[in-house]
Coordinates of C-alpha atoms and ligand atoms in Angstrom, one line a residue:
M806 CA 12.8 -73.8 -80.2
T807 CA 12.5 -76.3 -83.0
A808 CA 11.2 -75.6 -86.4
Q809 CA 8.2 -77.7 -85.7
Q810 CA 7.4 -75.8 -82.5
L811 CA 7.6 -72.6 -84.4
K812 CA 5.3 -73.9 -87.0
N813 CA 2.9 -75.1 -84.4
L814 CA 2.9 -71.7 -82.8
R815 CA 2.0 -70.0 -86.1
S816 CA -1.0 -72.3 -86.6
S817 CA -2.1 -72.3 -82.9
S818 CA -4.9 -70.3 -81.5
E819 CA -3.0 -69.5 -78.4
Y820 CA -2.4 -65.8 -78.2
I821 CA 0.3 -63.7 -76.6
A822 CA -1.3 -60.6 -75.1
Y823 CA 1.2 -57.7 -75.2
F824 CA 0.5 -54.8 -72.9
S825 CA 2.2 -51.4 -73.3
M826 CA 1.5 -48.0 -71.9
E827 CA 2.6 -46.5 -75.2
I828 CA 3.0 -47.7 -78.8
G829 CA 4.6 -46.0 -81.8
I830 CA 2.9 -47.2 -84.9
N831 CA 3.5 -44.2 -87.1
T832 CA 3.9 -40.4 -86.8
Q833 CA 0.2 -39.8 -87.5
I834 CA -0.8 -41.8 -84.4
P835 CA 0.8 -39.9 -81.5
T836 CA 0.4 -42.5 -78.8
Y837 CA 4.1 -42.7 -78.0
S838 CA 6.7 -40.5 -76.3
G839 CA 10.0 -42.3 -77.1
G840 CA 12.0 -45.4 -77.0
L841 CA 9.5 -47.6 -75.1
G842 CA 6.7 -46.9 -77.5
V843 CA 8.9 -47.2 -80.6
L844 CA 10.1 -50.5 -79.4
A845 CA 6.5 -51.7 -78.8
G846 CA 5.6 -50.7 -82.4
D847 CA 8.6 -52.5 -83.8
T848 CA 7.9 -55.6 -81.7
V849 CA 4.3 -55.8 -82.9
Q850 CA 5.3 -55.2 -86.5
S851 CA 7.8 -58.1 -86.3
A852 CA 5.3 -60.3 -84.6
A853 CA 3.0 -59.7 -87.5
D854 CA 5.7 -60.4 -90.0
L855 CA 6.6 -63.6 -88.2
S856 CA 2.9 -64.6 -88.1
C857 CA 2.9 -64.7 -84.4
P858 CA -0.5 -65.0 -82.8
M859 CA -0.5 -61.7 -80.7
V860 CA -3.0 -59.2 -79.5
V861 CA -1.9 -55.8 -78.1
V862 CA -3.4 -53.5 -75.5
S863 CA -2.6 -49.8 -75.0
L864 CA -4.5 -46.6 -74.2
L865 CA -5.9 -44.3 -76.8
Y866 CA -4.6 -40.8 -75.8
R867 CA -6.8 -38.5 -77.6
N868 CA -4.5 -35.6 -76.8
G869 CA -1.4 -37.5 -78.0
Y870 CA 2.0 -36.7 -76.7
F871 CA 3.0 -33.0 -77.2
K872 CA 4.2 -31.3 -80.3
Q873 CA 7.5 -29.5 -79.7
S874 CA 8.6 -26.1 -81.0
I875 CA 11.6 -24.0 -79.9
N876 CA 11.3 -20.3 -79.4
E877 CA 14.0 -17.6 -80.1
Q878 CA 15.6 -18.2 -76.7
G879 CA 15.9 -21.9 -77.4
E880 CA 13.2 -22.8 -75.0
Q881 CA 10.9 -25.8 -75.6
I882 CA 7.2 -24.9 -76.2
E883 CA 4.7 -27.7 -75.9
S884 CA 1.4 -27.9 -77.7
P885 CA -1.2 -30.7 -77.8
V886 CA -1.5 -32.8 -80.9
A887 CA -5.1 -33.4 -82.0
W888 CA -5.7 -36.6 -83.8
Y889 CA -8.9 -38.4 -84.7
P890 CA -8.8 -42.0 -83.8
E891 CA -11.9 -42.6 -86.0
E892 CA -9.7 -41.9 -89.0
F893 CA -7.3 -44.7 -88.3
C894 CA -9.1 -47.2 -86.1
Q895 CA -12.2 -49.1 -86.0
K896 CA -14.5 -48.5 -83.0
L897 CA -15.4 -51.8 -81.4
N898 CA -18.8 -52.8 -80.1
A899 CA -17.7 -53.8 -76.6
T900 CA -17.7 -52.3 -73.2
A901 CA -15.8 -53.3 -70.1
K902 CA -16.1 -52.0 -66.5
V903 CA -13.3 -51.1 -64.1
T904 CA -13.6 -49.9 -60.6
I905 CA -11.5 -46.9 -60.0
E906 CA -11.6 -45.0 -56.7
G907 CA -14.9 -46.9 -56.0
R908 CA -16.5 -45.6 -59.2
E909 CA -17.5 -48.0 -61.9
V910 CA -15.8 -46.7 -65.1
S911 CA -16.9 -47.8 -68.5
V912 CA -14.2 -48.6 -71.1
Q913 CA -14.6 -48.8 -74.8
A914 CA -12.1 -49.8 -77.4
Y915 CA -10.7 -48.9 -80.8
R916 CA -8.9 -51.4 -83.0
Y917 CA -5.9 -50.8 -85.3
D918 CA -4.6 -53.7 -87.4
I919 CA -0.9 -54.2 -88.0
K920 CA -0.4 -56.3 -91.1
G921 CA 2.7 -58.5 -91.5
V922 CA 4.6 -59.0 -94.8
G923 CA 2.8 -62.3 -95.3
G924 CA -0.6 -60.8 -94.5
H925 CA -0.9 -62.0 -90.8
V926 CA -2.8 -59.4 -88.7
V927 CA -2.0 -58.4 -85.1
P928 CA -4.8 -56.2 -83.7
I929 CA -4.0 -53.4 -81.3
I930 CA -6.8 -52.6 -78.8
F931 CA -6.7 -49.0 -77.7
L932 CA -8.7 -48.5 -74.5
D933 CA -10.8 -45.4 -74.2
T934 CA -12.8 -44.0 -71.3
D935 CA -14.1 -40.8 -73.0
I936 CA -17.7 -42.1 -72.8
E937 CA -20.9 -40.4 -71.8
G938 CA -21.8 -41.5 -68.3
N939 CA -18.3 -41.5 -67.0
N940 CA -17.4 -38.5 -64.9
P941 CA -15.1 -35.8 -66.4
Y942 CA -12.1 -37.1 -64.6
D943 CA -12.6 -40.6 -65.7
R944 CA -13.2 -39.5 -69.2
S945 CA -9.8 -37.8 -69.2
L946 CA -8.0 -41.0 -68.2
S947 CA -7.3 -42.1 -71.7
G948 CA -6.5 -38.5 -72.7
T949 CA -2.8 -37.7 -72.1
L950 CA 0.3 -39.9 -72.2
Y951 CA 2.4 -39.3 -69.0
G952 CA 0.4 -36.3 -68.1
G953 CA -1.1 -35.4 -64.7
D954 CA 0.0 -36.4 -61.3
E955 CA 0.6 -39.6 -59.4
R956 CA -3.1 -40.2 -59.0
Y957 CA -3.8 -39.8 -62.7
R958 CA -1.0 -42.1 -63.5
L959 CA -2.1 -44.9 -61.2
C960 CA -5.7 -44.6 -62.5
Q961 CA -4.3 -45.0 -66.0
E962 CA -2.3 -48.0 -65.0
T963 CA -5.4 -49.5 -63.4
L964 CA -7.2 -48.9 -66.7
L965 CA -4.4 -50.5 -68.7
G966 CA -3.8 -53.6 -66.5
I967 CA -7.2 -54.4 -65.1
G968 CA -9.3 -52.8 -67.9
G969 CA -7.1 -54.4 -70.5
V970 CA -7.6 -58.0 -69.3
R971 CA -11.4 -57.3 -69.0
M972 CA -11.6 -55.8 -72.4
L973 CA -9.7 -58.7 -73.9
C974 CA -12.2 -61.1 -72.3
E975 CA -15.1 -59.0 -73.7
L976 CA -13.5 -59.4 -77.1
G977 CA -13.1 -63.1 -76.8
Y978 CA -9.5 -63.3 -75.8
Q979 CA -9.6 -65.3 -72.6
P980 CA -7.1 -66.8 -70.3
E981 CA -6.4 -70.5 -70.8
N982 CA -8.5 -72.9 -68.7
L983 CA -10.9 -70.2 -67.6
K984 CA -12.6 -69.9 -70.9
E985 CA -16.3 -69.3 -70.8
D986 CA -18.0 -71.0 -73.6
V987 CA -18.0 -68.1 -76.1
K988 CA -18.2 -69.0 -79.8
G989 CA -15.0 -68.2 -81.7
A990 CA -13.1 -67.4 -78.5
H991 CA -9.3 -67.2 -78.5
T992 CA -7.1 -68.5 -75.7
V993 CA -4.5 -66.2 -74.3
S994 CA -1.6 -68.3 -73.1
R995 CA 0.8 -65.5 -72.2
Y996 CA 0.5 -62.0 -70.9
H997 CA 3.6 -59.9 -71.6
M998 CA 4.1 -56.7 -69.7
N999 CA 6.2 -54.2 -71.6
E1000 CA 7.4 -52.3 -68.6
G1001 CA 5.7 -52.2 -65.1
H1002 CA 2.9 -49.9 -66.1
A1003 CA 0.7 -52.9 -66.9
A1004 CA 1.6 -54.8 -63.7
L1005 CA -2.0 -54.8 -62.3
L1006 CA -3.0 -57.3 -65.0
T1007 CA -1.5 -59.9 -62.7
L1008 CA -3.9 -58.9 -59.9
E1009 CA -6.8 -59.2 -62.3
L1010 CA -5.7 -62.6 -63.5
L1011 CA -5.3 -63.8 -59.9
K1012 CA -8.8 -62.6 -59.1
L1013 CA -10.2 -64.4 -62.2
K1014 CA -8.5 -67.6 -61.3
T1015 CA -9.5 -67.5 -57.7
K1016 CA -13.1 -66.8 -58.6
A1017 CA -13.1 -69.6 -61.2
S1018 CA -11.9 -72.0 -58.6
G1019 CA -15.0 -71.1 -56.5
R1020 CA -13.0 -69.5 -53.7
S1021 CA -12.9 -66.0 -52.4
D1022 CA -9.2 -66.1 -51.3
F1023 CA -6.3 -67.1 -53.5
T1024 CA -4.0 -70.0 -52.8
E1025 CA -0.4 -70.8 -53.9
D1026 CA -1.8 -72.8 -56.8
D1027 CA -3.6 -69.7 -58.1
V1028 CA -0.3 -67.7 -57.8
S1029 CA 1.5 -70.4 -59.8
W1030 CA -1.2 -70.4 -62.4
V1031 CA -0.8 -66.6 -62.9
K1032 CA 3.0 -66.8 -62.9
K1033 CA 3.0 -69.5 -65.6
R1034 CA 1.2 -67.1 -67.9
C1035 CA 3.0 -63.8 -67.2
L1036 CA 6.2 -62.3 -68.3
F1037 CA 7.7 -58.9 -67.5
T1038 CA 10.2 -56.9 -69.4
T1039 CA 11.9 -54.1 -67.4
H1040 CA 13.3 -51.2 -69.4
T1041 CA 15.1 -48.9 -67.0
P1042 CA 18.1 -49.3 -64.7
I1043 CA 17.2 -46.1 -62.9
P1044 CA 15.6 -46.8 -59.5
A1045 CA 13.3 -43.7 -60.0
G1046 CA 12.2 -45.2 -63.3
H1047 CA 10.3 -47.9 -61.5
D1048 CA 6.9 -46.6 -60.8
C1049 CA 6.1 -46.5 -57.1
F1050 CA 3.0 -45.3 -55.3
P1051 CA 2.1 -44.8 -51.7
I1052 CA -0.1 -47.5 -50.2
S1053 CA -2.7 -44.9 -49.3
L1054 CA -3.2 -44.0 -52.9
A1055 CA -3.4 -47.7 -53.9
Q1056 CA -6.1 -48.1 -51.2
E1057 CA -8.1 -45.2 -52.6
I1058 CA -7.9 -46.3 -56.2
L1059 CA -7.9 -50.1 -56.0
G1060 CA -9.6 -50.7 -52.6
D1061 CA -8.6 -52.4 -49.4
S1062 CA -9.0 -56.0 -50.5
S1063 CA -6.8 -55.5 -53.6
V1064 CA -4.1 -53.9 -51.5
K1065 CA -4.2 -56.8 -49.1
W1066 CA -3.7 -59.2 -51.9
L1067 CA -0.8 -57.1 -53.3
E1068 CA 0.8 -57.1 -49.8
R1069 CA 0.6 -60.9 -49.7
T1070 CA 2.4 -61.1 -53.1
H1071 CA 4.9 -58.5 -52.0
G1072 CA 4.0 -56.1 -54.7
I1073 CA 3.4 -53.7 -51.8
S1074 CA 5.8 -53.6 -48.9
A1075 CA 6.8 -51.0 -46.4
G1076 CA 3.9 -48.8 -47.4
I1077 CA 5.0 -48.6 -51.1
M1078 CA 3.5 -50.2 -54.2
N1079 CA 6.4 -50.8 -56.6
M1080 CA 5.0 -51.7 -60.0
S1081 CA 8.1 -53.6 -61.0
H1082 CA 7.6 -55.8 -57.9
V1083 CA 3.9 -56.3 -58.6
A1084 CA 4.8 -57.5 -62.1
M1085 CA 7.9 -59.5 -61.2
N1086 CA 6.5 -61.4 -58.3
L1087 CA 3.7 -62.8 -60.5
S1088 CA 5.8 -63.5 -63.6
N1089 CA 7.8 -66.6 -64.5
Y1090 CA 10.0 -64.9 -67.0
I1091 CA 11.6 -61.5 -66.3
N1092 CA 14.0 -59.8 -68.6
G1093 CA 16.1 -56.7 -69.2
V1094 CA 16.6 -55.3 -72.6
S1095 CA 20.4 -55.8 -73.1
K1096 CA 22.9 -58.1 -71.4
R1097 CA 24.3 -55.3 -69.3
H1098 CA 20.8 -54.1 -68.3
A1099 CA 19.9 -57.6 -67.3
E1100 CA 23.0 -57.6 -65.0
V1101 CA 22.1 -54.3 -63.5
S1102 CA 18.4 -55.3 -63.1
R1103 CA 19.4 -58.5 -61.2
S1104 CA 20.9 -56.3 -58.6
L1105 CA 18.4 -53.5 -58.7
L1106 CA 15.4 -55.9 -58.4
S1107 CA 17.4 -58.3 -56.1
N1108 CA 16.4 -61.1 -58.4
P1109 CA 19.1 -63.4 -59.8
S1110 CA 16.7 -64.9 -62.3
V1111 CA 16.4 -61.8 -64.5
K1112 CA 17.4 -62.7 -68.1
G1113 CA 18.4 -60.4 -71.0
I1114 CA 16.9 -60.2 -74.4
T1115 CA 18.5 -57.3 -76.3
N1116 CA 16.2 -54.9 -78.1
G1117 CA 16.1 -54.4 -81.8
V1118 CA 14.5 -52.3 -84.5
H1119 CA 12.1 -53.3 -87.2
C1120 CA 14.3 -53.1 -90.3
S1121 CA 11.8 -52.2 -93.0
R1122 CA 10.4 -49.5 -90.8
W1123 CA 13.8 -47.9 -90.1
V1124 CA 15.7 -48.4 -93.4
S1125 CA 15.8 -45.2 -95.5
D1126 CA 13.9 -45.3 -98.8
S1127 CA 17.1 -45.3 -100.9
M1128 CA 18.9 -48.0 -98.8
G1129 CA 15.7 -50.1 -98.7
R1130 CA 15.5 -50.0 -102.5
L1131 CA 19.1 -51.2 -102.7
F1132 CA 18.4 -54.0 -100.2
D1133 CA 15.4 -55.0 -102.2
Q1134 CA 17.5 -55.3 -105.4
E1135 CA 20.5 -56.9 -103.9
I1136 CA 19.2 -59.0 -101.0
P1137 CA 15.8 -60.3 -102.0
G1138 CA 13.9 -61.7 -99.1
W1139 CA 15.7 -59.5 -96.5
Q1140 CA 12.4 -58.1 -95.2
Q1141 CA 11.1 -61.5 -94.2
D1142 CA 14.5 -62.7 -93.0
N1143 CA 16.7 -60.0 -91.6
F1144 CA 19.6 -62.4 -91.1
E1145 CA 20.1 -62.1 -94.9
L1146 CA 21.5 -58.6 -94.3
R1147 CA 24.7 -60.4 -93.5
N1148 CA 25.2 -60.8 -97.2
I1149 CA 25.6 -57.1 -97.8
F1150 CA 29.4 -57.9 -98.2
D1151 CA 28.6 -59.1 -101.7
V1152 CA 27.2 -55.7 -102.7
E1153 CA 29.4 -53.1 -104.4
A1154 CA 30.5 -50.5 -102.0
N1155 CA 29.7 -47.6 -104.3
K1156 CA 26.1 -48.6 -104.4
I1157 CA 25.9 -48.4 -100.6
V1158 CA 27.7 -45.1 -100.5
A1159 CA 25.3 -43.7 -103.2
A1160 CA 22.2 -44.9 -101.3
H1161 CA 23.4 -43.3 -98.1
R1162 CA 24.3 -40.0 -99.9
E1163 CA 20.7 -39.8 -101.3
T1164 CA 19.3 -40.1 -97.7
K1165 CA 21.9 -37.5 -96.5
Q1166 CA 20.7 -35.1 -99.1
Q1167 CA 17.1 -35.6 -98.1
L1168 CA 18.0 -34.9 -94.5
L1169 CA 19.9 -31.7 -95.5
K1170 CA 17.0 -30.5 -97.6
L1171 CA 14.8 -31.0 -94.5
V1172 CA 17.3 -28.9 -92.5
L1173 CA 17.2 -26.2 -95.1
D1174 CA 13.4 -26.2 -95.2
H1175 CA 13.0 -26.1 -91.4
N1176 CA 16.0 -24.2 -90.2
G1177 CA 17.0 -22.2 -93.2
K1178 CA 20.6 -23.5 -92.9
K1179 CA 22.3 -24.9 -95.9
L1180 CA 24.5 -27.8 -94.9
S1181 CA 26.9 -29.5 -97.4
P1182 CA 26.6 -33.1 -98.4
D1183 CA 30.4 -33.3 -98.6
V1184 CA 30.9 -32.3 -94.9
F1185 CA 31.2 -35.0 -92.2
T1186 CA 27.9 -34.9 -90.3
V1187 CA 27.4 -36.0 -86.7
G1188 CA 23.9 -36.8 -85.5
F1189 CA 22.5 -36.9 -82.0
A1190 CA 18.8 -37.3 -81.3
R1191 CA 17.2 -38.5 -78.2
R1192 CA 15.1 -37.5 -75.2
A1193 CA 16.8 -34.5 -73.6
T1194 CA 17.5 -35.6 -70.0
P1195 CA 20.5 -35.3 -67.8
Y1196 CA 21.8 -38.9 -67.8
K1197 CA 22.0 -38.9 -71.6
R1198 CA 24.4 -36.0 -71.4
T1199 CA 23.1 -34.2 -74.5
G1200 CA 25.8 -31.6 -74.6
L1201 CA 28.9 -33.7 -73.9
I1202 CA 30.5 -32.9 -77.3
F1203 CA 30.4 -29.2 -76.4
E1204 CA 32.1 -29.6 -73.1
D1205 CA 35.2 -28.1 -74.5
L1206 CA 34.1 -25.9 -77.4
D1207 CA 37.7 -24.8 -78.3
A1208 CA 38.7 -28.5 -78.7
L1209 CA 35.8 -29.1 -81.0
K1210 CA 36.6 -26.0 -83.0
A1211 CA 40.2 -27.2 -83.3
V1212 CA 39.0 -30.6 -84.5
A1213 CA 37.0 -28.9 -87.3
K1214 CA 39.9 -26.6 -88.2
N1215 CA 42.8 -29.0 -88.1
T1216 CA 41.3 -32.4 -89.1
G1217 CA 38.4 -31.7 -91.4
P1218 CA 35.1 -29.8 -91.4
I1219 CA 32.2 -31.1 -89.4
Q1220 CA 28.5 -30.2 -89.0
L1221 CA 26.1 -31.3 -86.4
I1222 CA 22.4 -32.2 -86.4
F1223 CA 20.5 -32.5 -83.0
A1224 CA 17.0 -33.2 -82.1
G1225 CA 15.0 -34.4 -79.0
K1226 CA 12.1 -33.6 -76.7
A1227 CA 12.3 -33.0 -73.0
H1228 CA 9.5 -34.4 -70.9
P1229 CA 7.2 -31.5 -70.0
K1230 CA 8.2 -31.8 -66.3
D1231 CA 11.9 -32.4 -66.8
T1232 CA 13.5 -29.0 -66.1
G1233 CA 17.0 -30.4 -66.4
G1234 CA 16.1 -31.7 -69.9
K1235 CA 14.7 -28.4 -70.9
N1236 CA 17.8 -26.6 -69.8
L1237 CA 19.8 -28.9 -72.0
I1238 CA 17.8 -27.9 -75.0
A1239 CA 18.2 -24.3 -74.2
S1240 CA 22.0 -24.7 -73.8
L1241 CA 22.2 -26.3 -77.3
H1242 CA 20.9 -23.1 -78.7
Q1243 CA 23.8 -21.3 -77.1
Y1244 CA 26.4 -23.7 -78.4
A1245 CA 24.9 -23.4 -81.9
Q1246 CA 25.4 -19.6 -81.8
E1247 CA 28.9 -19.9 -80.5
L1248 CA 29.9 -22.5 -83.1
D1249 CA 28.4 -20.4 -85.8
K1250 CA 31.0 -17.8 -85.2
S1251 CA 33.7 -20.3 -86.1
G1252 CA 31.9 -21.4 -89.2
I1253 CA 30.7 -24.7 -87.7
N1254 CA 27.1 -25.4 -88.5
M1255 CA 25.0 -26.9 -85.8
V1256 CA 21.2 -27.3 -86.1
F1257 CA 18.5 -28.4 -83.8
L1258 CA 15.5 -30.0 -85.6
E1259 CA 12.2 -29.4 -83.7
N1260 CA 9.7 -32.0 -82.8
Y1261 CA 11.6 -35.3 -82.9
N1262 CA 9.3 -38.0 -84.0
M1263 CA 9.6 -41.3 -85.8
D1264 CA 9.8 -39.8 -89.3
L1265 CA 12.5 -37.4 -88.2
G1266 CA 14.2 -40.2 -86.3
K1267 CA 14.4 -42.3 -89.4
L1268 CA 15.9 -39.6 -91.5
I1269 CA 18.4 -38.4 -89.0
C1270 CA 19.7 -41.8 -88.0
A1271 CA 20.1 -42.9 -91.6
G1272 CA 21.3 -39.6 -93.1
V1273 CA 24.2 -38.6 -90.9
D1274 CA 27.7 -40.0 -91.2
L1275 CA 28.2 -40.7 -87.5
W1276 CA 25.8 -41.5 -84.7
L1277 CA 26.8 -40.1 -81.3
N1278 CA 25.6 -41.5 -78.0
N1279 CA 27.1 -40.6 -74.7
P1280 CA 24.9 -41.6 -71.8
L1281 CA 26.2 -42.0 -68.2
K1282 CA 26.8 -45.7 -67.9
P1283 CA 24.9 -48.0 -67.1
L1284 CA 21.7 -45.9 -67.4
E1285 CA 20.9 -46.5 -71.1
A1286 CA 19.1 -49.8 -70.7
S1287 CA 19.5 -50.6 -74.4
G1288 CA 19.1 -47.6 -76.7
T1289 CA 17.8 -48.3 -80.2
S1290 CA 18.6 -45.3 -82.3
G1291 CA 22.2 -46.5 -82.9
M1292 CA 20.7 -49.7 -84.3
K1293 CA 18.7 -47.7 -86.8
S1294 CA 21.9 -46.0 -87.9
A1295 CA 23.8 -49.3 -88.2
L1296 CA 21.1 -50.7 -90.3
N1297 CA 21.6 -47.8 -92.7
G1298 CA 25.4 -48.2 -92.7
V1299 CA 26.1 -45.4 -90.2
P1300 CA 28.7 -46.2 -87.4
S1301 CA 28.3 -45.1 -83.8
L1302 CA 30.7 -43.3 -81.5
S1303 CA 29.4 -44.2 -78.1
T1304 CA 30.2 -44.9 -74.4
L1305 CA 30.0 -48.6 -73.7
D1306 CA 26.5 -49.0 -72.5
G1307 CA 23.3 -50.8 -73.4
W1308 CA 23.3 -52.5 -76.8
W1309 CA 26.6 -50.9 -77.8
I1310 CA 28.5 -53.2 -75.5
E1311 CA 27.3 -56.0 -77.7
G1312 CA 27.4 -54.2 -81.1
W1313 CA 30.8 -52.5 -80.7
V1314 CA 33.8 -53.7 -82.5
E1315 CA 36.4 -50.9 -82.4
G1316 CA 37.2 -49.5 -85.8
V1317 CA 34.9 -52.1 -87.4
T1318 CA 31.3 -51.1 -86.4
G1319 CA 32.2 -47.8 -84.8
W1320 CA 34.2 -46.5 -81.8
E1321 CA 34.1 -46.3 -78.0
I1322 CA 34.1 -43.1 -76.0
E1323 CA 36.3 -44.0 -73.1
D1324 CA 34.5 -43.0 -69.9
N1325 CA 35.3 -43.7 -66.2
A1326 CA 32.1 -42.3 -64.9
D1327 CA 29.6 -45.0 -63.9
A1328 CA 26.4 -44.4 -62.0
M1329 CA 26.9 -47.7 -60.1
V1330 CA 30.4 -46.8 -58.9
Q1331 CA 30.0 -44.2 -56.1
G1332 CA 31.9 -41.0 -56.6
S1333 CA 32.9 -41.7 -60.2
D1334 CA 30.4 -39.3 -61.9
T1335 CA 32.7 -36.4 -61.4
E1336 CA 33.3 -33.2 -63.4
Q1337 CA 36.8 -34.6 -64.1
N1338 CA 35.5 -37.8 -65.5
R1339 CA 33.0 -36.0 -67.6
Q1340 CA 35.7 -33.9 -69.1
R1341 CA 37.8 -36.9 -69.8
A1342 CA 34.9 -38.6 -71.6
A1343 CA 34.5 -35.4 -73.6
Q1344 CA 38.2 -35.5 -74.3
S1345 CA 38.1 -39.1 -75.5
L1346 CA 35.2 -38.1 -77.8
C1347 CA 37.2 -35.4 -79.5
Q1348 CA 40.3 -37.5 -79.6
K1349 CA 38.5 -40.3 -81.4
L1350 CA 37.1 -37.8 -83.9
T1351 CA 40.5 -36.3 -84.5
E1352 CA 42.7 -39.4 -84.6
K1353 CA 40.5 -42.1 -86.0
I1354 CA 37.2 -41.0 -87.4
I1355 CA 37.4 -37.8 -89.4
P1356 CA 40.7 -38.7 -91.1
L1357 CA 39.2 -42.0 -92.2
Y1358 CA 36.1 -40.3 -93.5
Y1359 CA 38.0 -37.7 -95.6
E1360 CA 41.1 -39.6 -96.6
K1361 CA 40.1 -43.2 -96.9
P1362 CA 36.7 -43.3 -98.5
Q1363 CA 37.0 -47.0 -99.4
A1364 CA 37.8 -48.0 -95.8
W1365 CA 34.8 -45.9 -94.7
A1366 CA 32.6 -47.8 -97.1
E1367 CA 33.8 -51.0 -95.6
I1368 CA 32.8 -49.8 -92.2
M1369 CA 29.3 -49.0 -93.6
K1370 CA 29.0 -52.6 -94.9
Q1371 CA 30.2 -53.9 -91.5
C1372 CA 27.6 -51.9 -89.7
I1373 CA 24.8 -53.4 -91.8
S1374 CA 26.3 -56.9 -91.9
I1375 CA 27.3 -57.3 -88.3
N1376 CA 24.8 -55.1 -86.5
G1377 CA 21.9 -54.6 -88.9
S1378 CA 21.4 -58.3 -89.4
Y1379 CA 21.3 -58.9 -85.6
F1380 CA 19.9 -55.9 -83.7
N1381 CA 16.4 -56.1 -85.1
T1382 CA 13.1 -57.0 -83.7
H1383 CA 12.7 -60.1 -85.9
R1384 CA 15.6 -61.7 -84.0
M1385 CA 14.3 -60.2 -80.8
V1386 CA 10.8 -61.7 -81.2
L1387 CA 12.3 -65.0 -82.1
Q1388 CA 14.2 -64.9 -78.9
Y1389 CA 11.1 -64.1 -76.9
L1390 CA 9.3 -67.0 -78.7
Q1391 CA 12.2 -69.4 -77.9
N1392 CA 12.9 -68.3 -74.3
A1393 CA 9.9 -66.5 -72.9
Y1394 CA 6.6 -67.2 -74.6
Ligands
PLP930 C1 14.3 -44.7 -82.0 C2 13.6 -43.6 -81.3 C3 13.7 -43.4 -79.9 C4 14.6 -44.3 -79.1 O1 16.0 -44.0 -79.3 P1 17.1 -44.2 -78.1 O2 18.3 -44.5 -78.8 O3 16.6 -45.4 -77.4 O4 17.0 -43.0 -77.4 C5 13.1 -42.4 -79.3 N1 12.3 -41.5 -80.0 C6 12.1 -41.7 -81.4 C7 11.2 -40.7 -82.1 C8 12.8 -42.7 -82.0 O5 12.6 -42.8 -83.4

């Protein structure tokens, strides 16, 4: 994209409509569960900073995502989080109607404005069905994120995709060339589906176009018209991560004629509606969220045209307070232009080390307040926080407890900070959390402190990623589509120790930005995810700690400070959503 095109875009009235099932704006607004929502929040904040004309659609979730606590046995306890949308958002004076299971459901909307550094505003439109006149089931549809059964989920996706397009029209954001003559109306030139949950927006656009052409049935031209306006970002390399629904359920919820249309566009085939296919078949641009993920998606979706745009994080949201102050002093303008972070090499190392230490102390104070454990700022601290689910292999570092104890005894003291929620229905994930509890007790006997911080959310994420000395990540390859928490660490001068998966394949320079956990297990290579390979990965993890990382930390503080700079300069300056949104602008929008 040329500078002129970018300028034109900024002044244009052509909007990008960004649809996401979840969005993480801040900890007070619990409309996100994890990575997908956090990415959406970071994307929208960067779009606002870059003055990108964008409008965002999501659901309101009055019950939020759950609050996590851990009982004496180490079990996860879930409780709802009450929040009051009225305190944060403006209720809009608009109603849209969506037909769900043959009922006409009324939809209202709340607006939350994201302001960019230069004052540009990106509105988020939260859809809400909790309206008098809707039946109790329909009123509950905007209630709980990833709650309920398959039916509830498809009803929610209908609300997001179809209800979202309709609500945007009500609010004056209309698709190009179909504009009704509404005063002050905006043109939407692109519809971006952040994951397949919003896929049904393509069906609604196809209906709008067909109707505007005065026909009752769509033609190839109508399909091309929709495709030209839609793009789809897939976020998971796990087949089960692509939402699928039986055709009978689609018939009940969407009706026979919609199902016939979806069959003709191959969103439904062999009796299954696959939301990724619904989205993909009516999009002109399809992408995965890292280079490796794009490669895996090309095969998973049998589509050679899938591109890769690697995720990022919004730097000013994820930099710690102390490191942010240092950047402000030393690299003026870095918030507008994250590429400037490259110049961290000119900053004195001791200032970076001091800024990090301040954040570490803040984190350790939080640990003391919440867990009653006093950790030392002088001890090498390993962090691990992410959704507890089997493929992320939460407990890999504890595979051989004696080896870990030996590392601490012979190489240098270590302490560990863990966090992460398990999805309420993920028994495997819950078991992982409970097992962490056991490991903590076992390690305690050898004088190694390990704590689990309850209720992982964005505030906690920011503090843990920035405040530890090493960020640990050990998913089973290639199932971590991108991962973003390691990027948050890098931005704060914290190196990663990670299996080569997702973003880390691109961000990894051995001994410069972090280290690789060597791992022969690969979910795409049949028979390689064995107990033996798992143990070898755990061994490699301990070996890197013993031979490379811990000695460097304790014995060569200057070299460690150089690594901190390299993390910021090489990875912080690149793995951010400013760069990512620019790539979407250049390649996709
Ligand atoms: C950053 C973040 C995530 C995503 O991190 P991954 O590395 O992709 O697992 C999830 N949850 C919270 C609260 C976060 O801050």
